[in-house]
Amino acid sequence: MKAGLLTFYHLHHYGAVLQAAATQRALASLGWDCETVDYFVNQDNRILKPPTSPGRAANDAYNALHYAALKRRARRFEDFSRANLRLTARRYGSLEELREAKLPYDLLVSGSDQIWNPTIFPDGRFDPVFFGAFSPLRKIAYAPSFGVARLPAGMEGELKEYLAGFSHLSVREPAGRDIIREAAGREARVVPDPTLLLTAEEWSSLAAERTVPEEYILCYGISRSEALEPYIRRLAEETGLPVVQLCGTRHKLHPKARMVFDAGPAEFLSLMRHAAYVCTNSFHGTVFSVVFQRPFFTAVAPAELRDPERSRTFSLLSRLGLADRVAGRESAAGLLDVPDWPAAEARLKAAREDAMAYLKAALADEPWAEASAPAREEGPLLADHALCTGCSACAARCPQDAISMVRDREGFAFPRVDPDKCVHCGLCTKTCPVLRSREPQSPPAAFAAWNKEADVRRDSTSGGAFSALADYVLEGGGVVFGAALDGKQRLRHIACFRKEDLWRLRGAKYVQSDLGDTFREVKKCLETRQVLFSGTPCQVDGLYRYLGRRPENLTTCDLVCHGVPSPGVWEDMARYIERKRGRELQTVRFRNKVEGWKNSHFTAVYDDGTVDTRPLFETEYGRAFGRALFLRPSCHRCPYASINRPGDFTLGDLWGLRPGELPEEQQKGVSLLLVNTPHASHVFDQLPLCRRPYSLERAVEGNPRLASPTAQPADRAAFFAAYAREPFDQVARKFCALPPLPLRAVGKVLSPEMKARIKRVLKRG
């Protein structure tokens, strides 16, 4: 039986050539005579190309400096392909040529790589050749990739038509399975990349002789990755090993790296096989680290960190129990930790056998059932790490005190279950807000509001509306719970029983608070008195889920939240500030109105009475906070970033006031107050506030977090990779320091469009 393989192989890219070779060998091991259809389209291997942009011109200049080595690399790719790939005798360049060819196959196999990615072809459409559209033969798919999380609009029908001739469908990533399910209503198997179908011994037989005699750290970056650089630096420092960089990017990942420009596929395999450590952001760099069992760290794109279930790298490493090798994640392994290779190899062997069983069944046109995973005892179901808000409702609700809130490597608290105490009652699962849907509420009423007492308003972040609400509850014999900094600048929720202590709760604090036993304390206080609870919307929702009801004597106030920064990062920043000044912090105000509401200052008061005050966004912490550099992962997917609020009230700054609108109040600060519930409406009528009805649409326009979450910055992973590996002073200087004065001056002159254009050019370079 003879099969024709439709895949990429011409491009001088290690993964493309090696996956094609692996697919052919896998088919041959199952008794099939396989050759790759030599279809050459949209592939340009020229070392020097016409300079169509400044970035391309810079790339050509760089390539010209290393032309001889790059020429050797190109020759080695061609030599490897001739030696290890069976190709059709003729090269084809179009769908029409293939229709006329009458190729002598019993079956067509759409192979791996991004052959089904419409965005990489010049017309932005699918290439029908890679679906075998030139032939009526039966077709199967082994691990093709769409390369995108979702199809461009309007392409679902086209895909459904192309897939009609396939008897068996498989894909490389979960995202591909979802695309096929949605577009064609069919199920596709998620199978390993073909390079994983061969063993380390089989790949070793294709590798070149060892090219670096001593031990070394191998770096292979297909693009610049700041998340990898701290790992490379620290590995080099702690092991004393030299750094060898296999060039996929012009950027040098380590200042003393030996650059390798001339490696073909065989040399790539040799470098991977003999490395002491590997640092990579290439999928196939990750694959061969696993195959050859080299201790490694891999970096992934920001989009993959935000949505790991759609990532091919996460899919692979999670299946093998190696997800802790992803650089810049909170769960990343220790620098010199050795992966559990026996366990990973056992999982890889099972995945390989399962994939070969699928491929054998597909070739024979037989049904195939995925092997069921062995049953294992599960712990309680809690929110996924990327979605957990840290509200602590699960810990508070646990009757066995089996759950504690423990900080991860990024400095955020997450629930940790003690298996010896857990009785699997399921109360934590029932309580978790993330695992429960929220009922939609009626649209709130919006108001501009400010406190009538000038001193209170001056000490508040905006208009002092919270203080009026707190006074109302305290005057009725109630208690107020809110966030306050302690003497070590740790932010904790505390109970306030007297007006004289309310100053501790006033003002914005740009860090996530530690709730401790607050929920249990609230519940106890509700038995005898009125309670006001103020916090982020996820904390308010967590309180209600913990209580299981909305008590009449509980009033809640959630905040228009930009996202919560890491407590660990803030506390390290506080120590960093103290080291720079040579004295201890006594207190901090994140938003001090010394120059008015719209130019808030970050003010630090030290133990000797001295004071520093600067505009917030001209400080290191303020600048990084404004960039959302170290927010909790869930903040970037926040379900509360809408007008469907959990609290009775929502408080924030009334941004978006026009010039001349409330002119006497803008300098002093104005609160945005949303009245979300009938209970809040009743309380609002009792408050001694100055107020003006305000358009809800304008409120959302001025406060975007009432409509959508804060976007995750591209360098978040790089920041946390450095934070986990390097001294904080060094991290702060690199990521939080203000740009030099000339750059700041230029930044004020350039338009946003020009800035974006410059960034694109620099990125290409």
mmCIF file with all atom_site columns, N, CA and C in Angstrom, residues 7-43:
data_model
loop_
_atom_site.group_PDB
_atom_site.id
_atom_site.type_symbol
_atom_site.label_atom_id
_atom_site.label_alt_id
_atom_site.label_comp_id
_atom_site.label_asym_id
_atom_site.label_entity_id
_atom_site.label_seq_id
_atom_site.pdbx_PDB_ins_code
_atom_site.Cartn_x
_atom_site.Cartn_y
_atom_site.Cartn_z
_atom_site.occupancy
_atom_site.B_iso_or_equiv
_atom_site.pdbx_formal_charge
_atom_site.auth_seq_id
_atom_site.auth_comp_id
_atom_site.auth_asym_id
_atom_site.auth_atom_id
_atom_site.pdbx_PDB_model_num
ATOM 1   N N  . THR A 1 7  ? 2.707  17.793 3.302  1.00 0.00 ? 7  THR A N  1
ATOM 2   C CA . THR A 1 7  ? 3.216  18.515 4.465  1.00 0.00 ? 7  THR A CA 1
ATOM 3   C C  . THR A 1 7  ? 4.251  19.530 4.022  1.00 0.00 ? 7  THR A C  1
ATOM 4   N N  . PHE A 1 8  ? 4.647  20.407 4.941  1.00 0.00 ? 8  PHE A N  1
ATOM 5   C CA . PHE A 1 8  ? 5.775  21.303 4.693  1.00 0.00 ? 8  PHE A CA 1
ATOM 6   C C  . PHE A 1 8  ? 7.073  20.523 4.890  1.00 0.00 ? 8  PHE A C  1
ATOM 7   N N  . TYR A 1 9  ? 8.032  20.789 4.057  1.00 0.00 ? 9  TYR A N  1
ATOM 8   C CA . TYR A 1 9  ? 9.376  20.279 4.328  1.00 0.00 ? 9  TYR A CA 1
ATOM 9   C C  . TYR A 1 9  ? 10.434 21.172 3.695  1.00 0.00 ? 9  TYR A C  1
ATOM 10  N N  . HIS A 1 10 ? 10.057 21.956 2.684  1.00 0.00 ? 10 HIS A N  1
ATOM 11  C CA . HIS A 1 10 ? 11.032 22.764 1.956  1.00 0.00 ? 10 HIS A CA 1
ATOM 12  C C  . HIS A 1 10 ? 11.651 23.853 2.825  1.00 0.00 ? 10 HIS A C  1
ATOM 13  N N  . LEU A 1 11 ? 10.856 24.448 3.695  1.00 0.00 ? 11 LEU A N  1
ATOM 14  C CA . LEU A 1 11 ? 11.350 25.570 4.483  1.00 0.00 ? 11 LEU A CA 1
ATOM 15  C C  . LEU A 1 11 ? 12.520 25.121 5.350  1.00 0.00 ? 11 LEU A C  1
ATOM 16  N N  . HIS A 1 12 ? 13.566 25.919 5.384  1.00 0.00 ? 12 HIS A N  1
ATOM 17  C CA . HIS A 1 12 ? 14.744 25.566 6.175  1.00 0.00 ? 12 HIS A CA 1
ATOM 18  C C  . HIS A 1 12 ? 14.487 25.887 7.648  1.00 0.00 ? 12 HIS A C  1
ATOM 19  N N  . HIS A 1 13 ? 13.631 25.083 8.201  1.00 0.00 ? 13 HIS A N  1
ATOM 20  C CA . HIS A 1 13 ? 13.215 25.205 9.602  1.00 0.00 ? 13 HIS A CA 1
ATOM 21  C C  . HIS A 1 13 ? 13.323 23.813 10.199 1.00 0.00 ? 13 HIS A C  1
ATOM 22  N N  . TYR A 1 14 ? 14.000 23.712 11.331 1.00 0.00 ? 14 TYR A N  1
ATOM 23  C CA . TYR A 1 14 ? 14.278 22.392 11.899 1.00 0.00 ? 14 TYR A CA 1
ATOM 24  C C  . TYR A 1 14 ? 13.004 21.572 12.093 1.00 0.00 ? 14 TYR A C  1
ATOM 25  N N  . GLY A 1 15 ? 11.987 22.176 12.694 1.00 0.00 ? 15 GLY A N  1
ATOM 26  C CA . GLY A 1 15 ? 10.765 21.439 12.969 1.00 0.00 ? 15 GLY A CA 1
ATOM 27  C C  . GLY A 1 15 ? 10.099 20.917 11.719 1.00 0.00 ? 15 GLY A C  1
ATOM 28  N N  . ALA A 1 16 ? 10.076 21.736 10.649 1.00 0.00 ? 16 ALA A N  1
ATOM 29  C CA . ALA A 1 16 ? 9.397  21.332 9.416  1.00 0.00 ? 16 ALA A CA 1
ATOM 30  C C  . ALA A 1 16 ? 10.045 20.099 8.806  1.00 0.00 ? 16 ALA A C  1
ATOM 31  N N  . VAL A 1 17 ? 11.366 20.115 8.683  1.00 0.00 ? 17 VAL A N  1
ATOM 32  C CA . VAL A 1 17 ? 12.056 18.984 8.059  1.00 0.00 ? 17 VAL A CA 1
ATOM 33  C C  . VAL A 1 17 ? 11.974 17.737 8.927  1.00 0.00 ? 17 VAL A C  1
ATOM 34  N N  . LEU A 1 18 ? 12.163 17.900 10.232 1.00 0.00 ? 18 LEU A N  1
ATOM 35  C CA . LEU A 1 18 ? 12.198 16.735 11.115 1.00 0.00 ? 18 LEU A CA 1
ATOM 36  C C  . LEU A 1 18 ? 10.824 16.106 11.285 1.00 0.00 ? 18 LEU A C  1
ATOM 37  N N  . GLN A 1 19 ? 9.752  16.910 11.300 1.00 0.00 ? 19 GLN A N  1
ATOM 38  C CA . GLN A 1 19 ? 8.424  16.301 11.407 1.00 0.00 ? 19 GLN A CA 1
ATOM 39  C C  . GLN A 1 19 ? 8.074  15.529 10.140 1.00 0.00 ? 19 GLN A C  1
ATOM 40  N N  . ALA A 1 20 ? 8.513  16.028 8.986  1.00 0.00 ? 20 ALA A N  1
ATOM 41  C CA . ALA A 1 20 ? 8.248  15.299 7.744  1.00 0.00 ? 20 ALA A CA 1
ATOM 42  C C  . ALA A 1 20 ? 8.977  13.959 7.741  1.00 0.00 ? 20 ALA A C  1
ATOM 43  N N  . ALA A 1 21 ? 10.237 13.966 8.167  1.00 0.00 ? 21 ALA A N  1
ATOM 44  C CA . ALA A 1 21 ? 11.000 12.720 8.241  1.00 0.00 ? 21 ALA A CA 1
ATOM 45  C C  . ALA A 1 21 ? 10.372 11.749 9.225  1.00 0.00 ? 21 ALA A C  1
ATOM 46  N N  . ALA A 1 22 ? 9.898  12.279 10.353 1.00 0.00 ? 22 ALA A N  1
ATOM 47  C CA . ALA A 1 22 ? 9.298  11.411 11.371 1.00 0.00 ? 22 ALA A CA 1
ATOM 48  C C  . ALA A 1 22 ? 7.998  10.795 10.874 1.00 0.00 ? 22 ALA A C  1
ATOM 49  N N  . THR A 1 23 ? 7.175  11.557 10.158 1.00 0.00 ? 23 THR A N  1
ATOM 50  C CA . THR A 1 23 ? 5.906  11.028 9.659  1.00 0.00 ? 23 THR A CA 1
ATOM 51  C C  . THR A 1 23 ? 6.159  9.906  8.660  1.00 0.00 ? 23 THR A C  1
ATOM 52  N N  . GLN A 1 24 ? 7.105  10.120 7.758  1.00 0.00 ? 24 GLN A N  1
ATOM 53  C CA . GLN A 1 24 ? 7.428  9.061  6.793  1.00 0.00 ? 24 GLN A CA 1
ATOM 54  C C  . GLN A 1 24 ? 7.884  7.791  7.507  1.00 0.00 ? 24 GLN A C  1
ATOM 55  N N  . ARG A 1 25 ? 8.733  7.934  8.499  1.00 0.00 ? 25 ARG A N  1
ATOM 56  C CA . ARG A 1 25 ? 9.247  6.750  9.210  1.00 0.00 ? 25 ARG A CA 1
ATOM 57  C C  . ARG A 1 25 ? 8.134  6.047  9.982  1.00 0.00 ? 25 ARG A C  1
ATOM 58  N N  . ALA A 1 26 ? 7.219  6.827  10.560 1.00 0.00 ? 26 ALA A N  1
ATOM 59  C CA . ALA A 1 26 ? 6.114  6.210  11.300 1.00 0.00 ? 26 ALA A CA 1
ATOM 60  C C  . ALA A 1 26 ? 5.229  5.402  10.364 1.00 0.00 ? 26 ALA A C  1
ATOM 61  N N  . LEU A 1 27 ? 4.927  5.957  9.191  1.00 0.00 ? 27 LEU A N  1
ATOM 62  C CA . LEU A 1 27 ? 4.104  5.226  8.220  1.00 0.00 ? 27 LEU A CA 1
ATOM 63  C C  . LEU A 1 27 ? 4.833  3.982  7.716  1.00 0.00 ? 27 LEU A C  1
ATOM 64  N N  . ALA A 1 28 ? 6.134  4.117  7.499  1.00 0.00 ? 28 ALA A N  1
ATOM 65  C CA . ALA A 1 28 ? 6.903  2.964  7.033  1.00 0.00 ? 28 ALA A CA 1
ATOM 66  C C  . ALA A 1 28 ? 6.920  1.851  8.072  1.00 0.00 ? 28 ALA A C  1
ATOM 67  N N  . SER A 1 29 ? 6.965  2.218  9.361  1.00 0.00 ? 29 SER A N  1
ATOM 68  C CA . SER A 1 29 ? 6.981  1.200  10.414 1.00 0.00 ? 29 SER A CA 1
ATOM 69  C C  . SER A 1 29 ? 5.670  0.423  10.470 1.00 0.00 ? 29 SER A C  1
ATOM 70  N N  . LEU A 1 30 ? 4.608  0.997  9.885  1.00 0.00 ? 30 LEU A N  1
ATOM 71  C CA . LEU A 1 30 ? 3.310  0.314  9.845  1.00 0.00 ? 30 LEU A CA 1
ATOM 72  C C  . LEU A 1 30 ? 3.082  -0.391 8.512  1.00 0.00 ? 30 LEU A C  1
ATOM 73  N N  . GLY A 1 31 ? 4.146  -0.504 7.710  1.00 0.00 ? 31 GLY A N  1
ATOM 74  C CA . GLY A 1 31 ? 4.069  -1.285 6.482  1.00 0.00 ? 31 GLY A CA 1
ATOM 75  C C  . GLY A 1 31 ? 3.635  -0.515 5.260  1.00 0.00 ? 31 GLY A C  1
ATOM 76  N N  . TRP A 1 32 ? 3.608  0.806  5.325  1.00 0.00 ? 32 TRP A N  1
ATOM 77  C CA . TRP A 1 32 ? 3.176  1.617  4.185  1.00 0.00 ? 32 TRP A CA 1
ATOM 78  C C  . TRP A 1 32 ? 4.385  2.199  3.460  1.00 0.00 ? 32 TRP A C  1
ATOM 79  N N  . ASP A 1 33 ? 4.284  2.161  2.138  1.00 0.00 ? 33 ASP A N  1
ATOM 80  C CA . ASP A 1 33 ? 5.278  2.803  1.281  1.00 0.00 ? 33 ASP A CA 1
ATOM 81  C C  . ASP A 1 33 ? 4.860  4.266  1.154  1.00 0.00 ? 33 ASP A C  1
ATOM 82  N N  . CYS A 1 34 ? 5.622  5.150  1.758  1.00 0.00 ? 34 CYS A N  1
ATOM 83  C CA . CYS A 1 34 ? 5.212  6.554  1.830  1.00 0.00 ? 34 CYS A CA 1
ATOM 84  C C  . CYS A 1 34 ? 6.237  7.448  1.148  1.00 0.00 ? 34 CYS A C  1
ATOM 85  N N  . GLU A 1 35 ? 5.733  8.407  0.375  1.00 0.00 ? 35 GLU A N  1
ATOM 86  C CA . GLU A 1 35 ? 6.602  9.452  -0.141 1.00 0.00 ? 35 GLU A CA 1
ATOM 87  C C  . GLU A 1 35 ? 5.925  10.805 0.044  1.00 0.00 ? 35 GLU A C  1
ATOM 88  N N  . THR A 1 36 ? 6.739  11.814 0.191  1.00 0.00 ? 36 THR A N  1
ATOM 89  C CA . THR A 1 36 ? 6.230  13.168 0.379  1.00 0.00 ? 36 THR A CA 1
ATOM 90  C C  . THR A 1 36 ? 5.994  13.815 -0.983 1.00 0.00 ? 36 THR A C  1
ATOM 91  N N  . VAL A 1 37 ? 4.815  14.387 -1.152 1.00 0.00 ? 37 VAL A N  1
ATOM 92  C CA . VAL A 1 37 ? 4.503  15.089 -2.397 1.00 0.00 ? 37 VAL A CA 1
ATOM 93  C C  . VAL A 1 37 ? 5.332  16.373 -2.426 1.00 0.00 ? 37 VAL A C  1
ATOM 94  N N  . ASP A 1 38 ? 6.183  16.484 -3.413 1.00 0.00 ? 38 ASP A N  1
ATOM 95  C CA . ASP A 1 38 ? 7.097  17.629 -3.506 1.00 0.00 ? 38 ASP A CA 1
ATOM 96  C C  . ASP A 1 38 ? 6.327  18.836 -4.052 1.00 0.00 ? 38 ASP A C  1
ATOM 97  N N  . TYR A 1 39 ? 5.590  19.453 -3.154 1.00 0.00 ? 39 TYR A N  1
ATOM 98  C CA . TYR A 1 39 ? 4.779  20.627 -3.498 1.00 0.00 ? 39 TYR A CA 1
ATOM 99  C C  . TYR A 1 39 ? 5.466  21.847 -2.913 1.00 0.00 ? 39 TYR A C  1
ATOM 100 N N  . PHE A 1 40 ? 5.943  22.713 -3.785 1.00 0.00 ? 40 PHE A N  1
ATOM 101 C CA . PHE A 1 40 ? 6.750  23.861 -3.349 1.00 0.00 ? 40 PHE A CA 1
ATOM 102 C C  . PHE A 1 40 ? 5.957  25.144 -3.576 1.00 0.00 ? 40 PHE A C  1
ATOM 103 N N  . VAL A 1 41 ? 5.534  25.761 -2.484 1.00 0.00 ? 41 VAL A N  1
ATOM 104 C CA . VAL A 1 41 ? 4.748  26.994 -2.606 1.00 0.00 ? 41 VAL A CA 1
ATOM 105 C C  . VAL A 1 41 ? 4.970  27.840 -1.354 1.00 0.00 ? 41 VAL A C  1
ATOM 106 N N  . ASN A 1 42 ? 5.037  29.146 -1.538 1.00 0.00 ? 42 ASN A N  1
ATOM 107 C CA . ASN A 1 42 ? 5.088  30.103 -0.416 1.00 0.00 ? 42 ASN A CA 1
ATOM 108 C C  . ASN A 1 42 ? 6.248  29.829 0.530  1.00 0.00 ? 42 ASN A C  1
ATOM 109 N N  . GLN A 1 43 ? 7.371  29.389 -0.021 1.00 0.00 ? 43 GLN A N  1
ATOM 110 C CA . GLN A 1 43 ? 8.525  29.069 0.820  1.00 0.00 ? 43 GLN A CA 1
ATOM 111 C C  . GLN A 1 43 ? 9.768  29.690 0.189  1.00 0.00 ? 43 GLN A C  1
#
